[in-house]
CSV table of C-alpha atoms in Angstrom, one decimal:
chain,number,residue,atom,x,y,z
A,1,UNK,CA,14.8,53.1,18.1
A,2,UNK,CA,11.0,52.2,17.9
A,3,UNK,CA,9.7,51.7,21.1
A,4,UNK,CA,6.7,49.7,19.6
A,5,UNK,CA,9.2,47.2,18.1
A,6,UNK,CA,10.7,47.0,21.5
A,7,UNK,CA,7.9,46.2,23.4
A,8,UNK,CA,6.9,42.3,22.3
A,9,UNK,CA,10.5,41.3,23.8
A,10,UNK,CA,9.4,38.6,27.1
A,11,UNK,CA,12.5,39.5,28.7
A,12,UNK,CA,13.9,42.0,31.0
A,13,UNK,CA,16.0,45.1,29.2
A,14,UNK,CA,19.1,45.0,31.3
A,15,UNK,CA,22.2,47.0,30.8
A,16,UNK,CA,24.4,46.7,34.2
A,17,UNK,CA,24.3,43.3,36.0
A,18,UNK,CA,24.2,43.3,39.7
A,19,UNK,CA,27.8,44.2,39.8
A,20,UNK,CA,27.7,47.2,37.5
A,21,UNK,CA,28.9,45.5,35.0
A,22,UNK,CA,27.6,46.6,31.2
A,23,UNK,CA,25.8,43.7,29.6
A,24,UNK,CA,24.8,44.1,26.0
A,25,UNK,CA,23.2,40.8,23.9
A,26,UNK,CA,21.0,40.7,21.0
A,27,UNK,CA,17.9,41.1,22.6
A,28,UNK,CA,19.2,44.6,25.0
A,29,UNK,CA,21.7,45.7,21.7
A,30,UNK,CA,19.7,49.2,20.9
A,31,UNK,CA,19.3,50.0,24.4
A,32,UNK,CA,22.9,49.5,25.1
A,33,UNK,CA,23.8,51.8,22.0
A,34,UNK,CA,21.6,54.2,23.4
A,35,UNK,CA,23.1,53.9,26.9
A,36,UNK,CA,26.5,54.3,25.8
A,37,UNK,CA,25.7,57.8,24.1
A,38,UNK,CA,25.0,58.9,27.5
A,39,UNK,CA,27.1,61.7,28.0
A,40,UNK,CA,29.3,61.4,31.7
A,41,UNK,CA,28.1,64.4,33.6
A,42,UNK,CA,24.6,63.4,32.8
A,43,UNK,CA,25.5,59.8,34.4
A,44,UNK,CA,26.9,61.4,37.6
A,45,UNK,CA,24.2,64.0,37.6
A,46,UNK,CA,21.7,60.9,37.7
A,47,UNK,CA,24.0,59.1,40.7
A,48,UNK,CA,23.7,62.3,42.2
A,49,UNK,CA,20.2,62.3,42.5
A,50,UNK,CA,19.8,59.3,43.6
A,51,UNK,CA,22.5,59.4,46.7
A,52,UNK,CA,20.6,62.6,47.4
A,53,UNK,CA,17.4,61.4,47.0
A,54,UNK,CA,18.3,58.1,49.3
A,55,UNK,CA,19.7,60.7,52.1
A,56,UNK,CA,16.9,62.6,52.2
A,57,UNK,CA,14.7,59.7,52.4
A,58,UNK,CA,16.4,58.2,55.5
A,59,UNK,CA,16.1,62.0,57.2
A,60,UNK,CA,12.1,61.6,56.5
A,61,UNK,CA,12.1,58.6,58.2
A,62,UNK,CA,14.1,59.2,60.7
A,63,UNK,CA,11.6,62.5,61.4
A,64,UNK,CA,8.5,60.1,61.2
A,65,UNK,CA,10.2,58.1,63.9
A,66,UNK,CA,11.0,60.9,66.3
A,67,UNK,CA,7.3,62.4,66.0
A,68,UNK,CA,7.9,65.1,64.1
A,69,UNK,CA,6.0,63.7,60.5
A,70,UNK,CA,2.6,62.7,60.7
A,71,UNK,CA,3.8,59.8,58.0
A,72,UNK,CA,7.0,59.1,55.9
A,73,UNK,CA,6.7,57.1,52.3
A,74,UNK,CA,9.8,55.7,52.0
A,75,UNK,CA,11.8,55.1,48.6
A,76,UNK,CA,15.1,53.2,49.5
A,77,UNK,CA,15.3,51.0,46.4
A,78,UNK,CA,13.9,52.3,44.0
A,79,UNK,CA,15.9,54.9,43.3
A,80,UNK,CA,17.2,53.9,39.7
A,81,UNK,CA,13.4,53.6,38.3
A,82,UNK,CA,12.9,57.1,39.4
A,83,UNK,CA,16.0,59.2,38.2
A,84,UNK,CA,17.0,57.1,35.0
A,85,UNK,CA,13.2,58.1,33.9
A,86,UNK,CA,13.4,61.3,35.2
A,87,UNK,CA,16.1,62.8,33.4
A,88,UNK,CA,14.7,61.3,30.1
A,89,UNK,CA,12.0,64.1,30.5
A,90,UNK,CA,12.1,67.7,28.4
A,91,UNK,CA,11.2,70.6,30.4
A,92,UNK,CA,7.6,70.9,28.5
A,93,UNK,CA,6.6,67.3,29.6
A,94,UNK,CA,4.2,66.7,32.3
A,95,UNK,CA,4.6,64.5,35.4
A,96,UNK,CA,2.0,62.9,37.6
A,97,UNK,CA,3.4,61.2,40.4
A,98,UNK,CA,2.1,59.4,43.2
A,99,UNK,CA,3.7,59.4,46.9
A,100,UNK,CA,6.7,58.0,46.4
A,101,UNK,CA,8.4,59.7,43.5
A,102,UNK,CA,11.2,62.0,46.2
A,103,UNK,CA,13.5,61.4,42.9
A,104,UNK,CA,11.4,62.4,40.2
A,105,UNK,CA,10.1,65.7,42.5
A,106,UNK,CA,12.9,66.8,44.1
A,107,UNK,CA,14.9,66.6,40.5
A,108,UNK,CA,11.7,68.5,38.6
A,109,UNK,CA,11.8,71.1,40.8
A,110,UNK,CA,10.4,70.4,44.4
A,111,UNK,CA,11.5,71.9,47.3
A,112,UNK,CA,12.4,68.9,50.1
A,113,UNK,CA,10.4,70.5,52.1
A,114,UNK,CA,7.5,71.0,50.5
A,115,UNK,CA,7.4,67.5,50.8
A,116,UNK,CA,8.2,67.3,54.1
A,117,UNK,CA,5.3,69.9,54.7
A,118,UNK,CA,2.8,67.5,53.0
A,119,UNK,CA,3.7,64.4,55.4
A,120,UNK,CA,3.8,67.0,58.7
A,121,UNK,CA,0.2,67.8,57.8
A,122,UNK,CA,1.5,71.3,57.2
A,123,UNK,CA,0.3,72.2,53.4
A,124,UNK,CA,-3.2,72.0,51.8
A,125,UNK,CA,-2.4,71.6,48.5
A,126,UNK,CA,1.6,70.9,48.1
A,127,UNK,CA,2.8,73.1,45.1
A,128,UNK,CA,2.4,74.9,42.1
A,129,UNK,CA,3.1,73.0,39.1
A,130,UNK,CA,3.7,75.6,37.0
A,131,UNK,CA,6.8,76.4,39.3
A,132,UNK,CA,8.0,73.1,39.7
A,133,UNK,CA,8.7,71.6,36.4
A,134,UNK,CA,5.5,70.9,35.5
A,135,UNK,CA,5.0,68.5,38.2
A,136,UNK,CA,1.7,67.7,39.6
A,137,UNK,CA,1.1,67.2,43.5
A,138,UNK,CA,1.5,63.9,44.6
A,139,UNK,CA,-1.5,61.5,44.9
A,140,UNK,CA,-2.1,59.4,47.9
A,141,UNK,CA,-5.5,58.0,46.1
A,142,UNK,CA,-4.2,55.0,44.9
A,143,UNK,CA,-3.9,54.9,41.2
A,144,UNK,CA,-6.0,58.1,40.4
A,145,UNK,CA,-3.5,60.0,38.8
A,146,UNK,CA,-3.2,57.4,35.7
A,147,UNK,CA,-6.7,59.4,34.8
A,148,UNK,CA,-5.2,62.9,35.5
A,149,UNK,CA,-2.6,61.9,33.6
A,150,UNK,CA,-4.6,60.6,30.5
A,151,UNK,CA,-7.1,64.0,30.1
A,152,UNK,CA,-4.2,66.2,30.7
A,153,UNK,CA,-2.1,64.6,28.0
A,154,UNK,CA,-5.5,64.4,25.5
A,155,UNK,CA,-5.1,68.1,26.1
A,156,UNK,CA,-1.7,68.4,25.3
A,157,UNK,CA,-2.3,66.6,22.0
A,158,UNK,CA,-5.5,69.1,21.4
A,159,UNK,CA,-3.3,72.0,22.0
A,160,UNK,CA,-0.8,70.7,18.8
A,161,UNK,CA,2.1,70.4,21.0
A,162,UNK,CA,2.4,66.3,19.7
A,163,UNK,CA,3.5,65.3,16.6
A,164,UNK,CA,4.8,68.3,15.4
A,165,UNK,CA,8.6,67.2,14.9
A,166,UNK,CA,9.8,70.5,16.6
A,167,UNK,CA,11.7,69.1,20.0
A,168,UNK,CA,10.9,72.3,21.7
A,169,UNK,CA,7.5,72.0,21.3
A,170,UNK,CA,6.2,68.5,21.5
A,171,UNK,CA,5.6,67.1,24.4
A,172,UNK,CA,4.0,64.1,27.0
A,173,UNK,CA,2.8,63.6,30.0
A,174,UNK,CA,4.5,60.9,32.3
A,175,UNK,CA,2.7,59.0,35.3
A,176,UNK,CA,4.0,57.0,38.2
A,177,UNK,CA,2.1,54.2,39.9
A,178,UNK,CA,2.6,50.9,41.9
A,179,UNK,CA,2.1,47.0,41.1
A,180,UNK,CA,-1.2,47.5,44.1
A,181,UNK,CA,-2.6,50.6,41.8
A,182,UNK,CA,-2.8,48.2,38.4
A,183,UNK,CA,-5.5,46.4,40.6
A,184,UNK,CA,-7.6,49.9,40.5
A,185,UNK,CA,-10.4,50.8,38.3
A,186,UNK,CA,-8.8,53.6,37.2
A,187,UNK,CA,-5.8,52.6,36.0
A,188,UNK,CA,-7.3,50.5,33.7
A,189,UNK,CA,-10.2,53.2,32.6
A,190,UNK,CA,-7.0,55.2,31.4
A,191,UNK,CA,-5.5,52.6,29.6
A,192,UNK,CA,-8.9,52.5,27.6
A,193,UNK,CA,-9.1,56.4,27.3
A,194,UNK,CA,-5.2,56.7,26.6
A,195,UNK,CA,-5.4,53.8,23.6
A,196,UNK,CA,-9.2,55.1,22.2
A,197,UNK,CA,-7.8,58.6,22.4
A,198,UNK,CA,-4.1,58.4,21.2
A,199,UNK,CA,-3.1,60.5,24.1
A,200,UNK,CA,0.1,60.9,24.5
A,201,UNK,CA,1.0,59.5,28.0
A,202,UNK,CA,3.7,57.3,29.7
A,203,UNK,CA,2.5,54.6,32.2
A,204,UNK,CA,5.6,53.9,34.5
A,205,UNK,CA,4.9,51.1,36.8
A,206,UNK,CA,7.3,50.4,39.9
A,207,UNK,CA,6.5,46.8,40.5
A,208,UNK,CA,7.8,46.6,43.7
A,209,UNK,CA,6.3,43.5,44.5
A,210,UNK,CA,4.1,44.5,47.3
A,211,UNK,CA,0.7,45.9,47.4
A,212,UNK,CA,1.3,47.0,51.2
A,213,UNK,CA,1.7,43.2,52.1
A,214,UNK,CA,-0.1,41.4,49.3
A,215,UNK,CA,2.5,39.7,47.0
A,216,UNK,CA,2.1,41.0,43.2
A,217,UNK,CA,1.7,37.2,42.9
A,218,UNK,CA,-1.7,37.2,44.7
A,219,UNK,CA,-2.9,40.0,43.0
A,220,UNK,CA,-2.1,39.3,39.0
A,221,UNK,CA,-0.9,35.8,37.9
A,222,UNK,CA,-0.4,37.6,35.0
A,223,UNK,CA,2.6,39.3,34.1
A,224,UNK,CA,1.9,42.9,34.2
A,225,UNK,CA,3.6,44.2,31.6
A,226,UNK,CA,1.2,42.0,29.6
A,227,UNK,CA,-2.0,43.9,30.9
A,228,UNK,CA,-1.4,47.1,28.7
A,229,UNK,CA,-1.0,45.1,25.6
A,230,UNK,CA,-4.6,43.2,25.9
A,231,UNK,CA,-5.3,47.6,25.5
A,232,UNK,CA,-3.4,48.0,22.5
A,233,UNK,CA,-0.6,49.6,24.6
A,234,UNK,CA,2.5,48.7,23.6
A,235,UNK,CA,5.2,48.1,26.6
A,236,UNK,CA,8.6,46.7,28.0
A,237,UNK,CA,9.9,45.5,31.2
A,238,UNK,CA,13.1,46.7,32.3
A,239,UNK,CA,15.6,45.9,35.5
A,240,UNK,CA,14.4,48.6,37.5
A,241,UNK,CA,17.4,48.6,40.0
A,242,UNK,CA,19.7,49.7,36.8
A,243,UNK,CA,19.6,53.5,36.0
A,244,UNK,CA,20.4,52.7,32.1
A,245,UNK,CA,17.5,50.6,31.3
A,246,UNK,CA,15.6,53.1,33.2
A,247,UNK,CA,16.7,56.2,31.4
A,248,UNK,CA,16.9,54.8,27.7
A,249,UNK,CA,14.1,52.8,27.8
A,250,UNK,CA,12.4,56.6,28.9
A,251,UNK,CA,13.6,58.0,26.6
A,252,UNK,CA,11.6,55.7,23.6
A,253,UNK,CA,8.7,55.5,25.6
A,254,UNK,CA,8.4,59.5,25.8
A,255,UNK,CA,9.5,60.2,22.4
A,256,UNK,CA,7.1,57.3,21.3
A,257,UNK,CA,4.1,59.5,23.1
A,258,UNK,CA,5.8,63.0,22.0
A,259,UNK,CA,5.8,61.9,18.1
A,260,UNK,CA,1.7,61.4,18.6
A,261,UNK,CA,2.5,57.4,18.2
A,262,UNK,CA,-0.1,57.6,21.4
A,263,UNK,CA,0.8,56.1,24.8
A,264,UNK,CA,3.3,53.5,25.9
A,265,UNK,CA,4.5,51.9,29.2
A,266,UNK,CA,7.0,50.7,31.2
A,267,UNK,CA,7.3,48.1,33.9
A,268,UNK,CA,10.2,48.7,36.1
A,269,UNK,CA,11.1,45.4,38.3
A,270,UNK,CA,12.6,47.1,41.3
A,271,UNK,CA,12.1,46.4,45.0
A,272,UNK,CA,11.5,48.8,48.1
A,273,UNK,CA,13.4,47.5,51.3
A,274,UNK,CA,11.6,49.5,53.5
A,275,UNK,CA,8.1,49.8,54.3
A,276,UNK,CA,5.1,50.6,52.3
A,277,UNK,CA,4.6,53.6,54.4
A,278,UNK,CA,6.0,54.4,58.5
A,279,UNK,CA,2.5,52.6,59.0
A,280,UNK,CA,3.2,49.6,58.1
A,281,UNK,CA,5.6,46.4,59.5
A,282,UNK,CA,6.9,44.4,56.3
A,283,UNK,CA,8.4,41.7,58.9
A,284,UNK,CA,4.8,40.1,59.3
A,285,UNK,CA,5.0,39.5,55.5
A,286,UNK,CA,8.1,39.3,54.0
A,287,UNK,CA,11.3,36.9,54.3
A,288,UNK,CA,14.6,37.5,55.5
A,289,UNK,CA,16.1,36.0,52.6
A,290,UNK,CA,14.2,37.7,50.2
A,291,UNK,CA,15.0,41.2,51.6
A,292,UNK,CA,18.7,40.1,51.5
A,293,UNK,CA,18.5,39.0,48.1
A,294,UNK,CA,17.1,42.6,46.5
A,295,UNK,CA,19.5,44.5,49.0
A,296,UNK,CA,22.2,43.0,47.1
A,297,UNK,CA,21.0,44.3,43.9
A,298,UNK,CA,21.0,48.2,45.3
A,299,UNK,CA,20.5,50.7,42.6
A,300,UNK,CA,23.0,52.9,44.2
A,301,UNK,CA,26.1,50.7,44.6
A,302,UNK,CA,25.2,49.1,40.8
A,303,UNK,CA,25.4,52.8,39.3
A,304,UNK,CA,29.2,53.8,41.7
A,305,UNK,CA,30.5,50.4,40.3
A,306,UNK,CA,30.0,51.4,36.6
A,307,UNK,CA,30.9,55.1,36.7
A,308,UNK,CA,34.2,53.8,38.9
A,309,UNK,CA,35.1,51.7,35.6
A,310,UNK,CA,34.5,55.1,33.5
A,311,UNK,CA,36.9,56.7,35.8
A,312,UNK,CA,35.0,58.1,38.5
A,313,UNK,CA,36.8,59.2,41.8
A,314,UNK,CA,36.5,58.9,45.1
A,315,UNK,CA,36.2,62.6,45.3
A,316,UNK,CA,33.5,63.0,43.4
A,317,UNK,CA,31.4,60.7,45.6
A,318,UNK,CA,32.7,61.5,48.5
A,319,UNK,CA,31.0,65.2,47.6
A,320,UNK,CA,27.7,63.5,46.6
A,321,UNK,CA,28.0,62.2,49.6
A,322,UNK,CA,28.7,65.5,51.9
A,323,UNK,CA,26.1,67.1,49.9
A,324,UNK,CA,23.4,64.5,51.2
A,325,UNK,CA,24.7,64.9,54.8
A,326,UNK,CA,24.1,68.5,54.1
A,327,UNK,CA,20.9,67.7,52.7
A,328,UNK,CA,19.4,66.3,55.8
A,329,UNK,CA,20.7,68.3,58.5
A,330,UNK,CA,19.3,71.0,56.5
A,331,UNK,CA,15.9,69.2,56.6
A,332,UNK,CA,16.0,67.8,59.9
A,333,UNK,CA,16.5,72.2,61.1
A,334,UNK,CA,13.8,73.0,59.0
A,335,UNK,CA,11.2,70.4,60.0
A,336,UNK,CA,11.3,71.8,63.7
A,337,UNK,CA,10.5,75.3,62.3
A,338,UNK,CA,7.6,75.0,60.5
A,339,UNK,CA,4.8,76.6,61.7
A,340,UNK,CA,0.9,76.1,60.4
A,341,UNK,CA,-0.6,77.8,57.3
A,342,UNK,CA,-3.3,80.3,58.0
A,343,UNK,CA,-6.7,78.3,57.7
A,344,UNK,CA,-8.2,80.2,55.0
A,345,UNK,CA,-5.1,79.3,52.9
A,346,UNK,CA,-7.3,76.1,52.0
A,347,UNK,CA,-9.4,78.4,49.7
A,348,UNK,CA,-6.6,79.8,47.3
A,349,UNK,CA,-5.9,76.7,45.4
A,350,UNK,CA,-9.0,74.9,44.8
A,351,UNK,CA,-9.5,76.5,41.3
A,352,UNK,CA,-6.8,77.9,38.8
A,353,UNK,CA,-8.7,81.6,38.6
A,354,UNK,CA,-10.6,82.7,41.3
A,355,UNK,CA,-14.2,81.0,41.8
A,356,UNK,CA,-17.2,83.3,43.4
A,357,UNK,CA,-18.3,80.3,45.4
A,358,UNK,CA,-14.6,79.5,47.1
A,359,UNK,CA,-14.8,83.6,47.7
A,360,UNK,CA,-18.3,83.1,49.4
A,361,UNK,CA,-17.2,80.4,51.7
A,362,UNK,CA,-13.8,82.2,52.8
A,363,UNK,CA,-15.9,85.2,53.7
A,364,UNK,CA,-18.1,83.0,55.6
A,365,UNK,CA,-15.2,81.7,57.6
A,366,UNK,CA,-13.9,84.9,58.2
A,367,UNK,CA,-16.8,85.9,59.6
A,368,UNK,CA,-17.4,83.2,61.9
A,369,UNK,CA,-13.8,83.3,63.3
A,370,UNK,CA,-14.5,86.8,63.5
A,371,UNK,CA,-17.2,86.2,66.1
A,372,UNK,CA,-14.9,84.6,68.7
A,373,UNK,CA,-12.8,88.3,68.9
A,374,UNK,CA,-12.8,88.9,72.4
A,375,UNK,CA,-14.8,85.5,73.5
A,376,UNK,CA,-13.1,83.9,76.6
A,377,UNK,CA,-13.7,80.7,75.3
């Protein structure tokens, strides 16, 4: 399936209706052949995630509320965008996400709480990528990452791991930003560096229809899966609340970018239902009735309808389900362990090798802490 021949479609790539139902029609018919390839365990292993990924977003939240997080980015909703693109990755690829991907992290590798860490105030640097999938920290500068994303896939392509028809070698880089971000310089300075360069990177935009409380409306009469195009990116729009569209429609875009076809991107139409972050109040902006309508598309219970008519059983998700009660008490004990980093452990990570200028300044702290030994103050 080409993913540029996919991409002029106007309409929304949709595989399970509301219901869980599987739709397939002229315009979705690749996608569905695509979707019905998908092997079962890898279709509870994505409903896994995302039960798991929900759970543990609640217990964040929950922590936030109870003072023990400094701030909590919630992700009910969106769930489906996250994992169906997710598991369409290949252990070489790259992913840059920004502060709301627990999905995407957690399932490449990241420890819940590492993330917890970050939002407790508790880390200066969040983790290693080369330990955790090859995922990137996560970027609370709106929209930046599109840019890390870009030069580090430009690398990938310098370093002959594109194009080279050899599945264990070629590989992408995949980037996760909001409707808001598309409003940000720098997404669109790495659409221009992505198309002039041929780099082979993903754009996977979660339109979820609120720039903290401006409507995507207000901020792009446009449609925004036109944008990349006027670039000479070619992209789709899929249902984001269904975990098919989400993972096949992955699947071309990243083996569009891995073949050295350049980049591609995806808008995923999803919705959150909570808040933009625990800072924020969406009942000064946002209806009733429109809350109600999206909660009645949920990701989640779209996915358990589906597998149920592949013969799924109530024991199976009844242990996804113990697993993310697990998951959470597990957290919430944790949490009200942690204890602070050492403060020069803001000096090890700055730089990949060691830098004679970081060394300088953590011997000067050292030495000045040193000096209040003994001081009664």
């Amino acid at each position: 399936m080409s993913f540029r021949a996919a991409a002029p479609a106007t309409s929304t790539i949709r595989l399970l209706d509301p219901e869980g139902r599987f739709v397939e029609t002229d315009e979705n018919a690749e996608f569905a052949a695509a979707a019905r390839a998908i092997p079962d365990e890898t279709l509870l292993a994505m409903h896994r995630r995302m039960v798991l990924t929900r759970r543990f977003d609640h217990a964040g939240h929950n922590l936030q509320r109870t003072g023990q997080l400094g701030l909590w980015v919630p992700s009910h909703g969106q769930e489906a965008a996250q994992t169906g693109s997710v598991f369409a990755l290949r252990a070489q690829d790259h992913v840059f996400p920004s502060y709301r991907e627990h999905a995407v992290t957690t399932e490449r590798g990241v420890e819940p709480m590492e993330i917890i860490a970050m939002y407790r105030g508790q880390t200066h640097g969040g983790w290693d990528p080369d330990e955790r999938g090859n995922t990137h920290i996560s970027t609370l500068v709106i929209g930046s990452q599109t840019l890390h994303a870009t030069g580090y896939a430009l690398g990938q392509k310098l370093d002959g791991v594109v194009g080279t028809g050899d599945p264990d070698v070629d590989a992408c880089s995949i980037v996760y930003f909001g409707d808001g971000a598309t409003s940000q310089g720098d997404v669109n300075e790495a659409f221009v560096f992505a198309t002039s360069t041929q780099a082979p990177v993903v754009f996977f935009l979660q339109n979820n229809h609120w720039a903290i409380s401006v409507p995507v409306t207000v901020q792009s009469p446009t449609p925004l899966v036109d944008r990349p195009r006027g670039f000479g990116i070619p992209s789709v729009l899929i249902d984001g609340n269904d975990i098919l569209a989400s993972y096949t429609a992955s699947v071309v875009a990243t083996e569009h970018a891995r073949s050295g076809q350049g980049p591609a991107f995806i808008e995923a139409d999803t919705y959150r239902i909570g808040a933009h972050t625990s800072s924020d109040d969406p009942s000064r902006y946002r209806a009733d009735g429109e809350l109600e309508d999206w909660v009645r598309r949920d990701p989640i219970a779209r996915s358990e309808a589906y597998l149920r008519s592949k013969g799924a059983t109530d024991e199976q998700f009844a242990a996804f389900d113990a697993e993310g009660e697990d998951l959470a008490a597990d957290v919430r004990r944790r949490t009200v362990e942690l204890t602070p980093p050492p403060v020069d452990v803001m000096f090890d990570n700055v730089y990949r090798e060691p830098h004679p200028l970081v060394a300088e300044q953590k011997a000067w702290l050292e030495h000045y802490e040193a000096g209040f030994e003994g001081s009664a103050h």
